Amino acid sequence: SRESRLFRFLHAVERLLPSDIDMFTRPDHVLHEAIGAILIKGGRSQPAGIAHFFRGQADEARAEMSLAVIDAAQGRGLGSLLLGRLLKVAAARGIARFDAFVHSQNRAMIHMLLALGADERPEIGLRVFVLAVHRDPDAYPATPTGDAIRAAYALESAPLAA
């Protein structure tokens, strides 16, 4: 939806440029990682969500994270699952902190980050959070969101299609 795109990109986006599509769909698995989810219903599949991190070259222990879930799949825990998988990969790659730039009206993302103990930095016009990335999933708070992150850490990775 328009609101979901606004929350993801922090400004109105009708269509992505080809260069943006290329950047978002071709992670290098070093500076950029992407973890996606699909919904399968009646033998048909459709993209349902994606989580990314983009690591800066200046500080390899920090990365900017983003998360998007299609409207039809929101409120079902998919965002927490995707974030949990992304946190696990980031921890294994030596990332210690995620920076998250969040639209001030994106209550679901704000709630999720606060429930994981993220610190908020003051910024004008949006909310900026710093979320610690832990190797040990038990280090996340004893909240339902922390429980979802622990469940995501426990999942085995699905094999990639050839």
Short mmCIF file of C-alpha atoms in Angstrom, two decimals:
data_model
loop_
_atom_site.label_atom_id
_atom_site.label_comp_id
_atom_site.label_asym_id
_atom_site.label_seq_id
_atom_site.Cartn_x
_atom_site.Cartn_y
_atom_site.Cartn_z
CA SER A 1 0.00 0.00 0.00
CA ARG A 2 0.98 3.62 -0.21
CA GLU A 3 1.36 3.71 3.58
CA SER A 4 3.63 0.64 3.59
CA ARG A 5 5.86 2.19 0.93
CA LEU A 6 5.97 5.44 2.91
CA PHE A 7 6.96 3.56 6.06
CA ARG A 8 9.65 1.57 4.21
CA PHE A 9 11.24 4.41 2.21
CA LEU A 10 10.31 7.35 4.50
CA HIS A 11 8.86 9.27 1.55
CA ALA A 12 6.26 8.65 -1.15
CA VAL A 13 7.50 6.11 -3.69
CA GLU A 14 5.28 5.00 -6.57
CA ARG A 15 7.85 2.90 -8.43
CA LEU A 16 11.45 1.95 -7.81
CA LEU A 17 14.08 2.93 -10.31
CA PRO A 18 15.81 0.04 -12.13
CA SER A 19 19.01 0.83 -10.21
CA ASP A 20 17.09 0.56 -6.91
CA ILE A 21 15.55 -2.76 -7.95
CA ASP A 22 19.00 -4.05 -8.83
CA MET A 23 20.45 -2.88 -5.50
CA PHE A 24 17.65 -4.40 -3.41
CA THR A 25 17.56 -7.72 -5.27
CA ARG A 26 21.27 -8.45 -5.56
CA PRO A 27 22.79 -8.63 -2.08
CA ASP A 28 26.51 -9.27 -2.02
CA HIS A 29 26.22 -11.12 1.34
CA VAL A 30 29.03 -8.99 2.79
CA LEU A 31 27.93 -5.34 2.81
CA HIS A 32 24.32 -6.12 1.94
CA GLU A 33 22.16 -9.03 3.06
CA ALA A 34 18.53 -9.73 2.26
CA ILE A 35 16.20 -12.36 3.71
CA GLY A 36 12.81 -12.80 2.11
CA ALA A 37 9.60 -14.64 2.82
CA ILE A 38 6.91 -15.93 0.51
CA LEU A 39 3.31 -16.90 1.17
CA ILE A 40 2.13 -20.11 -0.44
CA LYS A 41 -1.63 -20.45 -0.82
CA GLY A 42 -3.43 -22.84 -3.11
CA GLY A 43 -0.21 -23.83 -4.86
CA ARG A 44 0.59 -20.21 -5.69
CA SER A 45 3.33 -18.18 -4.10
CA GLN A 46 3.74 -14.46 -3.65
CA PRO A 47 6.41 -12.33 -2.00
CA ALA A 48 5.34 -11.49 1.56
CA GLY A 49 8.23 -9.64 3.17
CA ILE A 50 11.90 -8.81 3.14
CA ALA A 51 14.52 -7.74 5.65
CA HIS A 52 17.81 -6.12 4.65
CA PHE A 53 20.94 -4.86 6.25
CA PHE A 54 23.40 -2.54 4.59
CA ARG A 55 26.78 -2.40 6.27
CA GLY A 56 28.90 0.70 5.87
CA GLN A 57 32.53 0.29 4.96
CA ALA A 58 33.72 2.73 7.64
CA ASP A 59 32.31 0.75 10.59
CA GLU A 60 31.83 -2.93 9.79
CA ALA A 61 30.26 -3.54 13.21
CA ARG A 62 27.23 -1.34 12.35
CA ALA A 63 24.60 -1.79 9.68
CA GLU A 64 21.40 -0.07 8.67
CA MET A 65 18.44 -2.43 8.75
CA SER A 66 15.11 -2.28 6.98
CA LEU A 67 12.04 -4.43 7.03
CA ALA A 68 8.91 -4.57 4.89
CA VAL A 69 5.92 -6.92 5.03
CA ILE A 70 3.01 -6.82 2.58
CA ASP A 71 -0.22 -5.48 4.04
CA ALA A 72 -2.01 -8.84 3.89
CA ALA A 73 0.67 -10.48 6.06
CA GLN A 74 1.09 -7.73 8.66
CA GLY A 75 0.25 -8.39 12.28
CA ARG A 76 1.00 -12.13 12.06
CA GLY A 77 4.59 -12.18 13.32
CA LEU A 78 6.30 -12.32 9.92
CA GLY A 79 8.21 -9.09 10.58
CA SER A 80 9.61 -10.48 13.84
CA LEU A 81 10.57 -13.72 12.12
CA LEU A 82 12.37 -11.88 9.30
CA LEU A 83 14.12 -9.57 11.75
CA GLY A 84 15.18 -12.55 13.87
CA ARG A 85 16.72 -14.32 10.88
CA LEU A 86 18.48 -11.08 9.86
CA LEU A 87 19.81 -10.57 13.41
CA LYS A 88 21.19 -14.12 13.45
CA VAL A 89 23.01 -13.63 10.14
CA ALA A 90 24.31 -10.23 11.24
CA ALA A 91 25.64 -11.63 14.51
CA ALA A 92 27.48 -14.38 12.65
CA ARG A 93 29.08 -11.73 10.42
CA GLY A 94 30.37 -9.59 13.28
CA ILE A 95 27.74 -6.87 13.23
CA ALA A 96 27.09 -5.52 16.74
CA ARG A 97 24.49 -2.81 16.08
CA PHE A 98 21.63 -2.11 13.69
CA ASP A 99 20.52 1.43 12.96
CA ALA A 100 16.83 1.72 12.06
CA PHE A 101 15.29 4.86 10.60
CA VAL A 102 11.55 4.64 11.25
CA HIS A 103 8.66 6.81 10.11
CA SER A 104 7.12 8.43 13.19
CA GLN A 105 3.71 6.88 12.41
CA ASN A 106 4.99 3.33 11.95
CA ARG A 107 3.71 2.12 15.32
CA ALA A 108 4.31 -1.58 14.64
CA MET A 109 8.03 -1.13 13.89
CA ILE A 110 8.49 1.28 16.79
CA HIS A 111 6.82 -1.20 19.14
CA MET A 112 8.95 -4.09 17.85
CA LEU A 113 12.22 -2.18 18.27
CA LEU A 114 11.34 -0.89 21.74
CA ALA A 115 10.27 -4.41 22.79
CA LEU A 116 13.77 -5.58 21.81
CA GLY A 117 15.43 -2.93 23.96
CA ALA A 118 16.53 -0.61 21.15
CA ASP A 119 17.79 2.82 22.16
CA GLU A 120 16.24 5.83 20.48
CA ARG A 121 18.32 8.75 19.22
CA PRO A 122 16.56 12.07 18.72
CA GLU A 123 16.16 13.15 15.09
CA ILE A 124 13.90 15.69 13.43
CA GLY A 125 11.02 14.21 11.42
CA LEU A 126 11.63 10.53 12.10
CA ARG A 127 12.61 8.14 14.81
CA VAL A 128 16.07 6.60 14.83
CA PHE A 129 16.81 3.47 16.84
CA VAL A 130 19.99 1.59 17.65
CA LEU A 131 19.39 -2.12 18.22
CA ALA A 132 22.07 -4.35 19.71
CA VAL A 133 22.78 -7.51 17.69
CA HIS A 134 23.45 -10.52 19.92
CA ARG A 135 25.05 -13.86 19.07
CA ASP A 136 23.15 -15.41 21.98
CA PRO A 137 19.38 -15.13 21.39
CA ASP A 138 18.82 -15.33 25.16
CA ALA A 139 20.31 -11.82 25.38
CA TYR A 140 17.14 -10.36 23.86
CA PRO A 141 14.51 -9.19 26.37
CA ALA A 142 11.93 -11.56 27.85
CA THR A 143 9.10 -10.09 25.76
CA PRO A 144 6.85 -11.70 23.16
CA THR A 145 9.00 -10.00 20.51
CA GLY A 146 12.17 -11.34 22.14
CA ASP A 147 10.56 -14.79 22.15
CA ALA A 148 9.86 -14.43 18.41
CA ILE A 149 13.50 -13.49 17.80
CA ARG A 150 14.64 -16.58 19.77
CA ALA A 151 12.29 -18.75 17.69
CA ALA A 152 13.76 -17.29 14.50
CA TYR A 153 17.31 -18.01 15.69
CA ALA A 154 16.30 -21.64 16.27
CA LEU A 155 15.03 -22.13 12.70
CA GLU A 156 17.20 -23.93 10.22
CA SER A 157 17.86 -22.10 6.97
CA ALA A 158 15.90 -23.35 4.00
CA PRO A 159 18.01 -24.60 1.11
CA LEU A 160 18.38 -22.22 -1.80
CA ALA A 161 16.77 -23.19 -5.09
CA ALA A 162 19.25 -24.22 -7.75
#
